[in-house]
Coordinates of C-alpha atoms (C1' of nucleotides) in Angstrom, one line a residue:
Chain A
X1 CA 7.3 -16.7 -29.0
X2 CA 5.1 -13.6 -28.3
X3 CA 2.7 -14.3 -25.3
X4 CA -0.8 -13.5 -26.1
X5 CA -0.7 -11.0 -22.7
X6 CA 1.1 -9.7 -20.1
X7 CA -0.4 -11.8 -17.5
X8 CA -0.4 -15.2 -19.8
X9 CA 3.2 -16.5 -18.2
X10 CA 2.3 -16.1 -14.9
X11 CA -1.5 -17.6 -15.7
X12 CA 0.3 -20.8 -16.9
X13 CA 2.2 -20.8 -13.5
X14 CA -0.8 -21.8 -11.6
X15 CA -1.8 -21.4 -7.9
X16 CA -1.0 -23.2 -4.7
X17 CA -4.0 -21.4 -3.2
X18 CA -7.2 -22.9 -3.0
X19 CA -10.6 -20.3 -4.4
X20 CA -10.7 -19.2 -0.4
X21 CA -6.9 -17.9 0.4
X22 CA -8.8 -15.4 2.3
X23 CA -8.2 -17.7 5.1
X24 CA -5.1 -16.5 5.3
X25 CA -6.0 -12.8 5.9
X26 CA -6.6 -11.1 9.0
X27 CA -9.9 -10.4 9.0
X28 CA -11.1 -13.7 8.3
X29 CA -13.5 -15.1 10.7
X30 CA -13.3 -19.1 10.5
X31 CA -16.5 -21.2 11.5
X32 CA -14.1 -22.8 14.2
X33 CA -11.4 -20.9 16.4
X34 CA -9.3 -23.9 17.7
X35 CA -8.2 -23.3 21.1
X36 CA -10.6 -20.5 22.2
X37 CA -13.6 -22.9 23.4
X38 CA -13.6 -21.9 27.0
X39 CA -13.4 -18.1 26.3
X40 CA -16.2 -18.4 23.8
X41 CA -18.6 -20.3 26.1
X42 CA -17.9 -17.9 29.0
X43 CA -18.3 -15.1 26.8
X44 CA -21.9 -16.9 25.9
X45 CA -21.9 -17.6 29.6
X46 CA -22.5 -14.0 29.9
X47 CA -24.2 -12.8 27.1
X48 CA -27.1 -15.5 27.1
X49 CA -28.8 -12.6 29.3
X50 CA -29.3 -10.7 26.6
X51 CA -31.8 -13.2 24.5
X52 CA -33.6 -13.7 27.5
X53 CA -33.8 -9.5 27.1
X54 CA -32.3 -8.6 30.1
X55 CA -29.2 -6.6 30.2
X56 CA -25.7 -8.7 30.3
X57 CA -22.8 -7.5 32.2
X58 CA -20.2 -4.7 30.7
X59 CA -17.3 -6.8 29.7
X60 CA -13.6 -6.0 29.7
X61 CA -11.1 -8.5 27.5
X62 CA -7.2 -8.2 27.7
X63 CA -4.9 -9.7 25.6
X64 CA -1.8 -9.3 23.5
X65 CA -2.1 -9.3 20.1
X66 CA -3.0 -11.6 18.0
X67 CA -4.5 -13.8 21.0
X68 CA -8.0 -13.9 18.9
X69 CA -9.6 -11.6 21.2
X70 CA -11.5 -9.8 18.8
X71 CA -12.3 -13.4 16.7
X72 CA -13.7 -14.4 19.8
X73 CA -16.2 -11.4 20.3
X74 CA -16.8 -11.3 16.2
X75 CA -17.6 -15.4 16.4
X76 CA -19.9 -14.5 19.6
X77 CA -21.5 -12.0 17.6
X78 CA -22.5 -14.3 14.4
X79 CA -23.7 -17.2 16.8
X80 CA -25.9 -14.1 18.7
X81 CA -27.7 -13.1 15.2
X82 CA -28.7 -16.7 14.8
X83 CA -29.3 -17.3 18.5
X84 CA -31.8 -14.4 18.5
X85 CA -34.1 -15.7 15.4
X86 CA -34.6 -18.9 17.6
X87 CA -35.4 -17.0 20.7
X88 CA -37.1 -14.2 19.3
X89 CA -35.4 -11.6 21.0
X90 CA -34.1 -8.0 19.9
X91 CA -30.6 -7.8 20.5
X92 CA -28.1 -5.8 18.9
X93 CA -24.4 -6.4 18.7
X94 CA -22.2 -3.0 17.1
X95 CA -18.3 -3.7 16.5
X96 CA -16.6 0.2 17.1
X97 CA -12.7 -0.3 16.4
X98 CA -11.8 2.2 18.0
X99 CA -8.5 3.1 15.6
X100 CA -10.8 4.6 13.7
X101 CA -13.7 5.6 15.9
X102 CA -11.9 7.7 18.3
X103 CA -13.5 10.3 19.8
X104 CA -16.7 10.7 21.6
X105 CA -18.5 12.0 19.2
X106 CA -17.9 9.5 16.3
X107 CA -18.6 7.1 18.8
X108 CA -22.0 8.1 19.6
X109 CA -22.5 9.1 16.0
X110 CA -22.1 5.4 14.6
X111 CA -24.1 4.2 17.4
X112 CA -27.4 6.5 16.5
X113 CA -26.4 6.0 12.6
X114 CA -27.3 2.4 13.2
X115 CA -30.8 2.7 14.5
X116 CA -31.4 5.3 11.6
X117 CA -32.2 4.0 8.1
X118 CA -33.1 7.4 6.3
X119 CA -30.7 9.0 5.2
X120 CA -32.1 12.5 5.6
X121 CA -32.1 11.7 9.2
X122 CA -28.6 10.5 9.7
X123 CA -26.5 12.6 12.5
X124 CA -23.4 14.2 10.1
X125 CA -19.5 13.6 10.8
X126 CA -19.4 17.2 12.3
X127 CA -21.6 19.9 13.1
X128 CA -23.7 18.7 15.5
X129 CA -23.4 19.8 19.2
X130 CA -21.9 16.8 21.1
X131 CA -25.3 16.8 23.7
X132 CA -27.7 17.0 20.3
X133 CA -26.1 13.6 19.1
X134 CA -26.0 12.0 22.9
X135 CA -30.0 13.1 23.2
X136 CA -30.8 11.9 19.3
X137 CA -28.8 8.7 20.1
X138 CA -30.5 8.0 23.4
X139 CA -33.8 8.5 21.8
X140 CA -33.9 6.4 18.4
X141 CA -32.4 3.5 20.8
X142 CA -34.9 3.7 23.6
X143 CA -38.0 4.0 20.8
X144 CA -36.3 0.5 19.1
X145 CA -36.6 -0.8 22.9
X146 CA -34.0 -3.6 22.9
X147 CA -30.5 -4.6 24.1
X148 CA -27.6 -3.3 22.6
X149 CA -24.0 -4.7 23.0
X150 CA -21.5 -2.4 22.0
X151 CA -18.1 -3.6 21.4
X152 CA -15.1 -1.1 21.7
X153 CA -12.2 -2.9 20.0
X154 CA -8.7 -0.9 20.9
X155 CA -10.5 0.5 23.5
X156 CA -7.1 1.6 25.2
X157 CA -5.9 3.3 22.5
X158 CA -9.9 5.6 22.7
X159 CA -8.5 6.3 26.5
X160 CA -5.1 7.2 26.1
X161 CA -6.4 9.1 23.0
X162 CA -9.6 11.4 24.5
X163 CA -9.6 9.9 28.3
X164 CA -12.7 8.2 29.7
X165 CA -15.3 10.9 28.8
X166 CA -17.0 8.7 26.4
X167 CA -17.2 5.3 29.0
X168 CA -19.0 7.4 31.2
X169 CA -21.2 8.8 28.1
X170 CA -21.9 5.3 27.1
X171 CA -22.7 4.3 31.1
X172 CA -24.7 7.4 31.1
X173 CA -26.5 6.7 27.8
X174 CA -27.8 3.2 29.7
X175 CA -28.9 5.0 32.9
X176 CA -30.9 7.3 31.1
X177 CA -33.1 5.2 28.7
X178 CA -36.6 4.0 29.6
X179 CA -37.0 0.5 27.3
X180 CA -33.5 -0.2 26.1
X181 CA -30.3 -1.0 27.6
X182 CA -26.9 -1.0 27.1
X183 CA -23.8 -3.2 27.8
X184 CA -20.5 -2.7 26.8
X185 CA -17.7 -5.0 25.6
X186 CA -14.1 -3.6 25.9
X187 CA -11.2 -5.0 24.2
X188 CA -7.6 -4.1 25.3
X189 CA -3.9 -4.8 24.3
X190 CA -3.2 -2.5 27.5
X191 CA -3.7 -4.4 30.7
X192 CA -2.7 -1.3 32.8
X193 CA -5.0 1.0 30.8
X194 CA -7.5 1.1 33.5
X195 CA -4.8 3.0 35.6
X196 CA -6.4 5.9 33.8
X197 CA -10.0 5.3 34.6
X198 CA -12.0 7.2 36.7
X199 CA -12.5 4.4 39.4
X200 CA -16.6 4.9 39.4
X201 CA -16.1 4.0 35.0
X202 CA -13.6 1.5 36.4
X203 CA -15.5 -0.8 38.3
X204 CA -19.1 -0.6 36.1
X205 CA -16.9 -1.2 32.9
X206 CA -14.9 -4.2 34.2
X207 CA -17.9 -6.5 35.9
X208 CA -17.0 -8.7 34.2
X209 CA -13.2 -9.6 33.1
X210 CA -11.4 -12.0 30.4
X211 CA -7.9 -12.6 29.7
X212 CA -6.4 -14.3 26.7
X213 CA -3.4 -15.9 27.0
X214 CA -0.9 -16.0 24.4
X215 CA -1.0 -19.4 22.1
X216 CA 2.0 -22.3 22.8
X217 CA 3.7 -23.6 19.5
X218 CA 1.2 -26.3 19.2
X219 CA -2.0 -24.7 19.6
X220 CA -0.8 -22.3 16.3
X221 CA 0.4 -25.4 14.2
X222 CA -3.4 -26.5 14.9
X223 CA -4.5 -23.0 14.0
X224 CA -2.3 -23.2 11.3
X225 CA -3.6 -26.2 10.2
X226 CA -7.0 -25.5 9.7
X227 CA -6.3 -22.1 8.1
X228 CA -4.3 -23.9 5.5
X229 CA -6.9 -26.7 5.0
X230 CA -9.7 -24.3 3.7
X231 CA -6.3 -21.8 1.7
X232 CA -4.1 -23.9 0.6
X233 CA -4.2 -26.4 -1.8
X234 CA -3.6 -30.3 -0.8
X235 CA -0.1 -31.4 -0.1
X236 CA 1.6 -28.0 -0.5
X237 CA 2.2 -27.4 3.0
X238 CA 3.6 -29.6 4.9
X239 CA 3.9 -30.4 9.0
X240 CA 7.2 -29.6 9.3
X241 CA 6.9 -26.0 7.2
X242 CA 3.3 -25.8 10.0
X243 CA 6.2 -26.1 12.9
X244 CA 8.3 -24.0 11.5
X245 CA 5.7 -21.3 11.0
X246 CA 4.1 -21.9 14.3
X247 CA 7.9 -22.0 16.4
X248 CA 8.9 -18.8 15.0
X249 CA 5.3 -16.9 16.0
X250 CA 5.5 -18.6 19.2
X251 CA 8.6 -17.0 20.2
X252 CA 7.3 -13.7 19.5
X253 CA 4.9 -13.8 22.1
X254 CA 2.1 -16.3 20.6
X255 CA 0.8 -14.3 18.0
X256 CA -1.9 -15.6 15.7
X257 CA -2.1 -13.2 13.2
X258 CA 1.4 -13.1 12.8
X259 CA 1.9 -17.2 12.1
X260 CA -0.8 -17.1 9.6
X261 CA 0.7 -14.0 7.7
X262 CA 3.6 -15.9 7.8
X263 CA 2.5 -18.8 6.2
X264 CA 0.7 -16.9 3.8
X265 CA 3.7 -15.1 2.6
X266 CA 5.6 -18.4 2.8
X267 CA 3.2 -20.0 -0.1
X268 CA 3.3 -16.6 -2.1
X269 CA 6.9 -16.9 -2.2
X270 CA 6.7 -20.7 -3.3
X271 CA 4.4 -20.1 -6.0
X272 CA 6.2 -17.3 -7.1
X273 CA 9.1 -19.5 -7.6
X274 CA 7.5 -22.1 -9.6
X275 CA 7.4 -24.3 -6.7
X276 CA 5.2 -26.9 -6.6
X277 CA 5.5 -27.7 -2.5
X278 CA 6.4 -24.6 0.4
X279 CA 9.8 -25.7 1.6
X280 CA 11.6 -24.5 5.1
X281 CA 13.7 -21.9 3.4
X282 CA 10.3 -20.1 2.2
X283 CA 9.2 -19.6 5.6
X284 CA 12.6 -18.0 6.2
X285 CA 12.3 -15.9 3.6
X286 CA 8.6 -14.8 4.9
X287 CA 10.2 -13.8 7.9
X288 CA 13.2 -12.1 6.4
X289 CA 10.3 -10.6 4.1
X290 CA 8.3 -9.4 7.0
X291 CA 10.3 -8.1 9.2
X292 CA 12.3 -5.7 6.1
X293 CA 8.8 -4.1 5.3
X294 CA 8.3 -3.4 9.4
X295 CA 11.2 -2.1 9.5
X296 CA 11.0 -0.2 6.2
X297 CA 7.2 1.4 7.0
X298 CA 8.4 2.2 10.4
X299 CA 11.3 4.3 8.7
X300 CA 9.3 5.9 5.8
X301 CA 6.1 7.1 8.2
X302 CA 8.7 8.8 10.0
X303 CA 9.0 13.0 10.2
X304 CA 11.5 14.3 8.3
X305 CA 14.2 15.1 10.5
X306 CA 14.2 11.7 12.3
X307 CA 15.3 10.3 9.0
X308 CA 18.0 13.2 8.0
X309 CA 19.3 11.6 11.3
X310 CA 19.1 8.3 10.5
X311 CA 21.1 9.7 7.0
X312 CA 23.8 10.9 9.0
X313 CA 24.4 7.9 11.3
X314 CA 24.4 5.6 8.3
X315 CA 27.0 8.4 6.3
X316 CA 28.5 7.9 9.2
X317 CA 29.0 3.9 9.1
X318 CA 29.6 4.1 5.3
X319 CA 32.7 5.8 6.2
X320 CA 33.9 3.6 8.9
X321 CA 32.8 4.8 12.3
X322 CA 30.4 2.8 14.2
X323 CA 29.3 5.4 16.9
X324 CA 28.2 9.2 16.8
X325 CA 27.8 11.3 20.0
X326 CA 24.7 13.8 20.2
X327 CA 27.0 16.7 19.3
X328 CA 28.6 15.0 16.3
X329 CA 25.7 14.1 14.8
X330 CA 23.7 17.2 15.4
X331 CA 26.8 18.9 13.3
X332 CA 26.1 16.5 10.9
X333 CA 22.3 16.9 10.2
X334 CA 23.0 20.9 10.3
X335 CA 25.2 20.4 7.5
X336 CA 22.4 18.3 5.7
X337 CA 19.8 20.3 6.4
X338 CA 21.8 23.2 4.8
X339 CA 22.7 21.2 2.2
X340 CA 18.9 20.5 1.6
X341 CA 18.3 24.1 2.4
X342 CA 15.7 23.2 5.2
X343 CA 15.9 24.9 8.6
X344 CA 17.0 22.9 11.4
X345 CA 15.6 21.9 14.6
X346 CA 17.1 22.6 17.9
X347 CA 19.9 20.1 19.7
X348 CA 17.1 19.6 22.6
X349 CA 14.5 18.7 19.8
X350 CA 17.2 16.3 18.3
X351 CA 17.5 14.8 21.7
X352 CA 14.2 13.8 21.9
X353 CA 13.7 12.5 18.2
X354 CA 16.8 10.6 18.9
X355 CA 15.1 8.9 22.0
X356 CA 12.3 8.4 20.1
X357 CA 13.8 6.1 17.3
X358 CA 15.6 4.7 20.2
X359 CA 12.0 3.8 21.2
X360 CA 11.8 2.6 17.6
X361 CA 14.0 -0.2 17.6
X362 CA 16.0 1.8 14.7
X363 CA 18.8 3.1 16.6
X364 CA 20.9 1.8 19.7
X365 CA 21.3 5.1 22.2
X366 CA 23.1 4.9 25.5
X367 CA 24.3 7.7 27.9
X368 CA 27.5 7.4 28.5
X369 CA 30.1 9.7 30.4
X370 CA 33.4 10.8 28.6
X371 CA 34.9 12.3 32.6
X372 CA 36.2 15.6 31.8
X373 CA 34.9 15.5 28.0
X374 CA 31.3 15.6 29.0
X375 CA 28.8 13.3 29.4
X376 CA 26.3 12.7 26.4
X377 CA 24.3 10.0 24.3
X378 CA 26.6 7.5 22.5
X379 CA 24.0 6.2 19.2
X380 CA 24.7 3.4 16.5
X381 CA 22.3 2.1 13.9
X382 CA 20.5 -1.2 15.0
X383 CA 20.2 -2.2 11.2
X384 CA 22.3 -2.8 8.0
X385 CA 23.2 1.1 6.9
X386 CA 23.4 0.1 3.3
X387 CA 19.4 -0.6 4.2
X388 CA 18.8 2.5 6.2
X389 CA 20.7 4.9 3.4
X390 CA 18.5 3.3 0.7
X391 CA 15.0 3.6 2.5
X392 CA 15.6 7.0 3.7
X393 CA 16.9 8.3 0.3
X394 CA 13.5 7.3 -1.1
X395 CA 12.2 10.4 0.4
X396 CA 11.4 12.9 -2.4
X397 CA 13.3 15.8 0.0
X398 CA 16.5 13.8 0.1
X399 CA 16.7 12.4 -3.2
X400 CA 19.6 15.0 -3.6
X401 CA 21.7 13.7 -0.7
X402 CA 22.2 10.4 -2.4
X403 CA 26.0 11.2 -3.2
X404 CA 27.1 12.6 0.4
X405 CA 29.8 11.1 2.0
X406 CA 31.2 11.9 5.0
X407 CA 34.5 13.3 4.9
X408 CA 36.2 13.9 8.2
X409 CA 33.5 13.1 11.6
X410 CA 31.8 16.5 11.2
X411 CA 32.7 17.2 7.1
X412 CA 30.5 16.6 4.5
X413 CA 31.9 15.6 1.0
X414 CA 29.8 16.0 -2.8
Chain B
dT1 C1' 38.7 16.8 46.3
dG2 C1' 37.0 20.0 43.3
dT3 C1' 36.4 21.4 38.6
dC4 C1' 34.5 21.2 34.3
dC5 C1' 32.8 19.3 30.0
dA6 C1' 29.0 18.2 27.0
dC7 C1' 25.4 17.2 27.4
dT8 C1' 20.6 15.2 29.5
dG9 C1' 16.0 15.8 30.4
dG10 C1' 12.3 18.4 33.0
dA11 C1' 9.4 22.5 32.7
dA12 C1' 7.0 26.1 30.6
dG13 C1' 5.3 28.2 26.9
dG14 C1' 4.5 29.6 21.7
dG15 C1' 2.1 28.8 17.6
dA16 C1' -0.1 26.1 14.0
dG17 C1' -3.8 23.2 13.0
dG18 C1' -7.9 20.7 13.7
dG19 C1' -12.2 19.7 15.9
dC20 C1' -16.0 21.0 18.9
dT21 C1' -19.4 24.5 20.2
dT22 C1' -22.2 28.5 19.9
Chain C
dA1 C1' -18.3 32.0 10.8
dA2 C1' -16.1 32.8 14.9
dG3 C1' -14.5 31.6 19.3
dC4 C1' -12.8 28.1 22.2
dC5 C1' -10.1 24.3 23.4
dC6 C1' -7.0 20.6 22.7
dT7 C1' -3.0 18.4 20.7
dC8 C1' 1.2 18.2 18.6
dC9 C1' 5.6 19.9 17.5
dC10 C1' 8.9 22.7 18.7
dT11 C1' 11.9 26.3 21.3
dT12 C1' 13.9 28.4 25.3
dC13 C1' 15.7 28.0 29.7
dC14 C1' 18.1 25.7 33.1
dA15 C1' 19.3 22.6 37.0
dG16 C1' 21.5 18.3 37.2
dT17 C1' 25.1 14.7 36.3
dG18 C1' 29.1 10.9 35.7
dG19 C1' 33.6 10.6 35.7
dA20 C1' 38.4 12.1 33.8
dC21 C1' 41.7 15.2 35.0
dA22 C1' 44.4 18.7 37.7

DNA sequence: TGTCCACTGGAAGGGAGGGCTT
DNA sequence: AAGCCCTCCCTTCCAGTGGACA
């Protein structure tokens, strides 16, 4: 029988998600964080200055990922809206990630953006000389008059990115205003990253400091838990599929984000199947699932010539070898690049790009001396070639190398 | 013990591209 | 718009190296 559309069969299917699976996605902020009591109320333990309008200490917050440091600070900052109707203070709390707002001059951009509501008046992207947005900045927060948190999320990635210019900026920006003031949150993956500090930004940026630990296997089964309760429908996930989600992110360093994406995928896959319960070998699959599209986005964001190498290492497998040396496989990516008639890069370039998928995880590279026959890297693929060949080969460039072989260790065959 | 291979990996610098500044 | 500056990607140059072999 002819379905009436193309979305009818999987319509009849049903869910296993509840109307609010966004539970399950990362930037959900639940109206309880399990397990992050005592870093919320010494967050608040600090910040309560600011209702009283006086200024709170800068803060600095390390963690690994996934710890719910940035929860934490976005939970802090819904309580502080409602906290401030009650006391009737003016306090401002602005969330910078600072992936995306990166350089001193976005930074202070968004930051003066926010205390401007026409439109006319708005600083631009670009243009502007970085002193004219510091001084317009300065200005339309010292006429509003009150405290103004500003939390740098990533904050290590702003200083390996553009140094600690802008810390001092902000520090600046707070010594040089009449009525308001400023404080600044900092949240880092990087618990070194103050090595690169200028010691005065050092010590005025970390008054105040707060580590997160990562979460044990139990405290994620009860984050786990909760998540599920408002995502998933009733009696579709069970404890022991919870464990099972919760052991596996456990062992890779405690990491939130990843046990709930796990779980999430987990229940996708179920439902996709027809299944009316998540079973063990779903969660399994998640993970297989996961880890296959890490792998595979790590591989296809890569430059060009890291993956003609990876080509050539898995040729190289396909035709029975496990191991290249530098000079064998530079021979061989010559030979492909001439195939593809693309210049190639140097053998010292190739060096490096080797190291850096070595970096990767993609590739195994060790030096290792041969005596009198030199002394050079010895590199293997760390995953299934079969894998590697078919990712790479997506590439519109190498489409055409998908009938290589190799056919002696430095030969190509068509 | 010295030689020598096949690189490794540091240093310096070129040039393209993008953003800031005037 | 033009100049300046920085970053990234890459090349060139070269001293240094572990260990088999004579």
């Amino acid at each position: 029988m002819r379905e009436a559309n193309i979305f009818e069969r999987h319509m009849r299917r049903g869910t296993l998600f509840k109307p609010r699976r966004e539970a399950l996605y990362p930037d959900y902020l639940p109206d309880y964080l399990p397990h992050r009591e005592s870093e919320i109320d010494k967050l608040a333990e600090i910040l309560v200055t600011a209702l009283r309008d006086e200024k709170p200490s800068n803060i600095l917050i390390y963690g690994k990922t996934g710890t719910g440091k940035t929860a934490v600070v976005r939970y802090v900052e819904r309580e502080m809206k409602r906290a401030r109707e009650v006391y009737d203070s003016s306090v401002e709390m602005l969330y910078l990630n600072c992936e995306t707002v990166d350089t001193p001059y976005s930074i202070l951009q968004n930051i003066g953006n926010y205390f401007i509501e026409n439109w006319n008046e708005k600083i631009p992207f670009t243009g502007w000389p970085l002193d004219k947005v510091f001084s317009v900045t300065q200005e339309k927060i010292d006429i509003w008059g009150g405290i103004l948190i500003i939390v740098l999320d990533e904050v290590d990635k702003l200083v390996t990115k553009s140094g600690d210019d802008i810390l001092y900026q902000l520090l600046l920006l707070d010594s040089e205003m009449k009525n308001a003031n400023l404080s600044v949150i900092g949240i880092s993956n990087e618990l070194k990253f103050t090595d690169l500090l200028d010691p005065r930004v050092r010590s005025r940026l970390t008054q105040e400091k707060l580590i997160f630990t990562p979460y044990n296997a139990y405290q994620l089964e009860d984050i786990l838990q909760e998540r599920a309760k408002i995502a998933v429908k009733d009696g579709v996930v069970g404890e022991d599929v919870i464990s099972v989600c919760a052991a596996i992110a456990a062992q890779e360093h405690g990491d939130a984000r990843r046990a709930i994406e796990l779980l999430r995928i987990s229940v996708e896959i179920a439902e996709r199947e027809g299944s009316e319960k998540v079973e063990i070998r779903h969660v399994y699959q998640a993970k297989n699932k996961i880890e296959m599209d890490c792998v595979s986005e790590a591989i296809k964001t890569l430059p060009l010539h890291s993956k003609i190498l990876l080509l050539a290492l898995a040729l190289n497998e396909e035709a029975g070898r496990n191991y290249l040396t530098t000079g064998e496989i530079y021979e061989i990516y010559r030979n492909l690049c001439k195939r593809i008639g693309m210049t190639h890069l140097t053998q010292r370039r190739i060096s490096d790009l080797i190291s850096e998928m070595d970096m990767l995880g993609l590739i195994n590279a060790s030096v290792k001396s041969f005596g009198r026959y030199g002394r050079t890297k010895v590199v293997e693929l760390a995953l299934p070639y079969i894998e590697v060949k078919k990712i790479v080969l997506q590439d519109e460039l190498l489409e055409e190398l998908g009938n290589v072989k190799l056919q002696s260790q430095r030969k190509l065959f068509f």
